[in-house]
Amino acid sequence: MYTLLFIIAAYLIGSVSFGILTSKVFGLGDPRTYGSNNPGATNVLRSGNKTAAALTLLGDGFKGWLAVWLTQRFGPQFGLGDGAVALAAVAVFLGHLWPVFFRFAGGKGVATLLGILIGINPWLGLATIGTWLIIAYAFRYSSLAALIASIFAPFFYTLLEGPDMILLAIVVMSALLIYRHAKNIGNLLAGKESRIGAKKNGGKAV
């Protein structure tokens, strides 16, 4: 019963879409209506508002961290361990992908996954973020950076902690992230993927 409560709470936390909320606050268009149609930081950046994009990134990352932290902090009081942390991590990630508050039209999970990984192990999060930054800087494709970072995340965790339930959760989330990037993968292969900083109107990079 307690595990279920933590899972529900994590899913509801994940369902808060900071890309949509931030865009409303700044008077921007709904990020689901332009660019990649994704309410994530990279797509919000296409609006030209860097502050809104940064807040989206921080918010989506924070909620992933928060769900893991709450389970780690309060779960043991109810006899919950790594299994509950793993389930809460997947739940908050699913909430971001399919948010109940926004008709199940969510993002692709990059920032939220990074927040989750930081919550699980700060070194794991830093290693994954470092991988994203290296690929993004080298190729200027946010989607490519996210795909490669998500593939490496389970390997980083195995090196740090070894195989367990949380590793399985990371594998599941990485697979879902790759699935959500199916269109981006097609665009990358066709040479049509937008580079980081491209505006929604096709103008020069910001």
Tab-separated table of C-alpha atoms in Angstrom:
chain	number	residue	atom	x	y	z
A	1	MET	CA	0.000	0.000	0.000
A	2	TYR	CA	2.753	2.472	0.932
A	3	THR	CA	4.658	1.652	-2.250
A	4	LEU	CA	1.542	2.426	-4.288
A	5	LEU	CA	1.144	5.795	-2.556
A	6	PHE	CA	4.718	6.766	-3.386
A	7	ILE	CA	4.205	5.655	-6.993
A	8	ILE	CA	1.029	7.754	-7.350
A	9	ALA	CA	2.706	10.766	-5.760
A	10	ALA	CA	5.697	10.414	-8.082
A	11	TYR	CA	3.465	10.166	-11.152
A	12	LEU	CA	1.547	13.305	-10.167
A	13	ILE	CA	4.807	15.190	-9.580
A	14	GLY	CA	5.991	14.111	-13.013
A	15	SER	CA	2.726	15.274	-14.573
A	16	VAL	CA	3.578	18.916	-13.833
A	17	SER	CA	4.846	20.142	-17.225
A	18	PHE	CA	7.135	23.101	-16.644
A	19	GLY	CA	7.485	23.762	-20.380
A	20	ILE	CA	3.775	24.476	-20.697
A	21	LEU	CA	3.500	26.394	-17.424
A	22	THR	CA	6.597	28.511	-18.061
A	23	SER	CA	5.441	29.339	-21.580
A	24	LYS	CA	2.111	30.564	-20.216
A	25	VAL	CA	3.835	32.742	-17.620
A	26	PHE	CA	6.036	34.367	-20.277
A	27	GLY	CA	3.178	34.739	-22.762
A	28	LEU	CA	4.717	32.331	-25.253
A	29	GLY	CA	2.975	29.892	-27.530
A	30	ASP	CA	2.222	26.374	-26.360
A	31	PRO	CA	5.464	24.432	-27.063
A	32	ARG	CA	3.344	21.515	-28.230
A	33	THR	CA	2.290	23.602	-31.262
A	34	TYR	CA	5.676	24.366	-32.845
A	35	GLY	CA	9.103	22.892	-33.507
A	36	SER	CA	9.221	19.322	-32.274
A	37	ASN	CA	5.813	19.747	-30.568
A	38	ASN	CA	7.542	18.799	-27.337
A	39	PRO	CA	7.090	20.773	-24.079
A	40	GLY	CA	10.770	20.437	-23.215
A	41	ALA	CA	13.549	22.958	-22.687
A	42	THR	CA	15.116	22.554	-26.132
A	43	ASN	CA	11.831	23.227	-27.892
A	44	VAL	CA	10.938	26.131	-25.579
A	45	LEU	CA	14.310	27.610	-26.544
A	46	ARG	CA	13.025	27.791	-30.124
A	47	SER	CA	10.647	30.509	-28.929
A	48	GLY	CA	13.726	32.706	-28.466
A	49	ASN	CA	13.168	33.054	-24.711
A	50	LYS	CA	16.261	31.633	-23.007
A	51	THR	CA	14.937	32.322	-19.514
A	52	ALA	CA	11.802	30.279	-20.157
A	53	ALA	CA	13.920	27.454	-21.569
A	54	ALA	CA	16.261	27.511	-18.561
A	55	LEU	CA	13.342	27.436	-16.100
A	56	THR	CA	11.814	24.554	-18.017
A	57	LEU	CA	15.073	22.626	-17.827
A	58	LEU	CA	15.464	23.260	-14.106
A	59	GLY	CA	11.825	22.507	-13.302
A	60	ASP	CA	11.668	19.253	-15.241
A	61	GLY	CA	14.949	18.140	-13.730
A	62	PHE	CA	13.899	19.125	-10.210
A	63	LYS	CA	10.707	17.095	-10.253
A	64	GLY	CA	12.643	13.971	-11.216
A	65	TRP	CA	15.066	14.560	-8.357
A	66	LEU	CA	12.247	15.372	-5.931
A	67	ALA	CA	10.337	12.135	-6.515
A	68	VAL	CA	13.473	10.074	-5.895
A	69	TRP	CA	14.502	12.117	-2.852
A	70	LEU	CA	11.094	11.860	-1.218
A	71	THR	CA	11.115	8.078	-1.609
A	72	GLN	CA	14.669	7.780	-0.313
A	73	ARG	CA	13.977	10.133	2.599
A	74	PHE	CA	10.606	8.882	3.798
A	75	GLY	CA	10.323	5.397	2.279
A	76	PRO	CA	12.469	3.641	4.921
A	77	GLN	CA	10.010	4.768	7.604
A	78	PHE	CA	7.450	2.524	5.923
A	79	GLY	CA	9.819	-0.363	5.269
A	80	LEU	CA	10.500	0.648	1.661
A	81	GLY	CA	13.888	0.266	-0.017
A	82	ASP	CA	15.516	0.347	-3.444
A	83	GLY	CA	12.550	-1.364	-5.087
A	84	ALA	CA	10.284	1.534	-4.150
A	85	VAL	CA	12.893	4.049	-5.308
A	86	ALA	CA	13.086	2.272	-8.658
A	87	LEU	CA	9.285	2.287	-9.054
A	88	ALA	CA	8.990	5.936	-8.024
A	89	ALA	CA	11.684	6.857	-10.546
A	90	VAL	CA	9.801	5.150	-13.359
A	91	ALA	CA	6.510	6.686	-12.175
A	92	VAL	CA	7.757	10.283	-12.217
A	93	PHE	CA	9.289	9.645	-15.628
A	94	LEU	CA	6.001	8.258	-16.960
A	95	GLY	CA	4.223	11.279	-15.520
A	96	HIS	CA	6.445	13.567	-17.554
A	97	LEU	CA	5.934	11.548	-20.723
A	98	TRP	CA	2.167	11.147	-20.276
A	99	PRO	CA	0.983	13.840	-17.807
A	100	VAL	CA	-2.538	13.452	-16.468
A	101	PHE	CA	-2.832	17.243	-16.078
A	102	PHE	CA	-2.194	17.925	-19.780
A	103	ARG	CA	-4.218	15.243	-21.541
A	104	PHE	CA	-1.259	12.856	-21.511
A	105	ALA	CA	0.683	14.980	-24.010
A	106	GLY	CA	4.102	15.341	-22.405
A	107	GLY	CA	7.772	15.659	-23.157
A	108	LYS	CA	10.515	13.235	-24.033
A	109	GLY	CA	12.014	12.967	-20.576
A	110	VAL	CA	15.599	14.146	-20.975
A	111	ALA	CA	15.741	16.709	-18.148
A	112	THR	CA	13.528	14.592	-15.903
A	113	LEU	CA	15.738	11.545	-16.400
A	114	LEU	CA	18.817	13.593	-15.557
A	115	GLY	CA	17.134	14.810	-12.363
A	116	ILE	CA	16.237	11.243	-11.452
A	117	LEU	CA	19.804	10.085	-12.002
A	118	ILE	CA	21.178	12.891	-9.819
A	119	GLY	CA	18.733	11.850	-7.095
A	120	ILE	CA	19.830	8.229	-7.337
A	121	ASN	CA	23.546	9.034	-7.315
A	122	PRO	CA	25.051	12.500	-7.947
A	123	TRP	CA	28.067	10.979	-9.697
A	124	LEU	CA	25.746	9.044	-11.998
A	125	GLY	CA	23.920	12.260	-12.853
A	126	LEU	CA	27.132	14.187	-13.467
A	127	ALA	CA	28.539	11.455	-15.710
A	128	THR	CA	25.359	11.384	-17.771
A	129	ILE	CA	25.155	15.186	-17.987
A	130	GLY	CA	28.813	15.262	-19.023
A	131	THR	CA	28.081	12.808	-21.820
A	132	TRP	CA	25.156	14.946	-22.991
A	133	LEU	CA	27.274	18.115	-22.966
A	134	ILE	CA	30.133	16.545	-24.912
A	135	ILE	CA	27.870	15.209	-27.668
A	136	ALA	CA	25.742	18.361	-27.778
A	137	TYR	CA	28.812	20.590	-28.055
A	138	ALA	CA	30.408	18.404	-30.718
A	139	PHE	CA	27.368	17.885	-32.951
A	140	ARG	CA	24.819	20.567	-31.879
A	141	TYR	CA	21.985	18.046	-31.804
A	142	SER	CA	20.106	17.863	-28.516
A	143	SER	CA	18.329	14.672	-29.528
A	144	LEU	CA	21.561	12.878	-30.441
A	145	ALA	CA	23.124	13.942	-27.145
A	146	ALA	CA	20.084	12.672	-25.238
A	147	LEU	CA	20.081	9.337	-27.035
A	148	ILE	CA	23.757	8.663	-26.421
A	149	ALA	CA	23.599	9.837	-22.799
A	150	SER	CA	20.604	7.596	-22.113
A	151	ILE	CA	22.421	4.603	-23.583
A	152	PHE	CA	25.443	5.225	-21.375
A	153	ALA	CA	23.440	5.846	-18.175
A	154	PRO	CA	22.868	2.134	-17.348
A	155	PHE	CA	26.558	1.428	-17.876
A	156	PHE	CA	27.546	4.281	-15.579
A	157	TYR	CA	25.176	2.989	-12.892
A	158	THR	CA	26.540	-0.546	-13.185
A	159	LEU	CA	30.073	0.742	-12.673
A	160	LEU	CA	29.006	2.746	-9.604
A	161	GLU	CA	26.493	0.450	-7.911
A	162	GLY	CA	26.278	-2.872	-9.724
A	163	PRO	CA	23.142	-4.625	-11.014
A	164	ASP	CA	19.945	-4.240	-8.981
A	165	MET	CA	16.329	-3.055	-9.243
A	166	ILE	CA	17.351	0.545	-9.835
A	167	LEU	CA	19.497	-0.504	-12.790
A	168	LEU	CA	16.445	-2.182	-14.296
A	169	ALA	CA	14.465	1.027	-13.805
A	170	ILE	CA	17.182	3.038	-15.570
A	171	VAL	CA	17.169	0.596	-18.487
A	172	VAL	CA	13.376	0.934	-18.770
A	173	MET	CA	13.524	4.736	-18.683
A	174	SER	CA	16.347	4.833	-21.233
A	175	ALA	CA	14.342	2.589	-23.551
A	176	LEU	CA	11.284	4.821	-23.191
A	177	LEU	CA	13.390	7.911	-23.896
A	178	ILE	CA	14.720	6.310	-27.075
A	179	TYR	CA	11.164	5.357	-28.052
A	180	ARG	CA	10.001	8.945	-27.555
A	181	HIS	CA	12.814	10.099	-29.837
A	182	ALA	CA	11.746	7.872	-32.742
A	183	LYS	CA	10.907	10.854	-34.949
A	184	ASN	CA	14.199	12.538	-34.063
A	185	ILE	CA	16.095	9.394	-34.979
A	186	GLY	CA	14.427	9.440	-38.384
A	187	ASN	CA	15.270	13.128	-38.839
A	188	LEU	CA	18.887	12.535	-37.818
A	189	LEU	CA	19.245	9.754	-40.353
A	190	ALA	CA	17.659	11.954	-43.031
A	191	GLY	CA	19.746	15.008	-42.109
A	192	LYS	CA	16.635	17.010	-41.202
A	193	GLU	CA	17.033	17.328	-37.437
A	194	SER	CA	17.053	20.872	-36.034
A	195	ARG	CA	20.237	21.951	-34.297
A	196	ILE	CA	20.385	23.436	-30.809
A	197	GLY	CA	19.385	27.100	-30.857
A	198	ALA	CA	17.269	27.001	-34.022
A	199	LYS	CA	14.202	29.249	-33.730
A	200	LYS	CA	10.709	27.936	-34.331
A	201	ASN	CA	10.309	30.221	-37.363
A	202	GLY	CA	13.396	28.814	-39.032
A	203	GLY	CA	15.494	31.901	-38.368
A	204	LYS	CA	19.062	32.051	-37.252
A	205	ALA	CA	20.163	30.206	-34.178
A	206	VAL	CA	19.750	32.015	-30.906
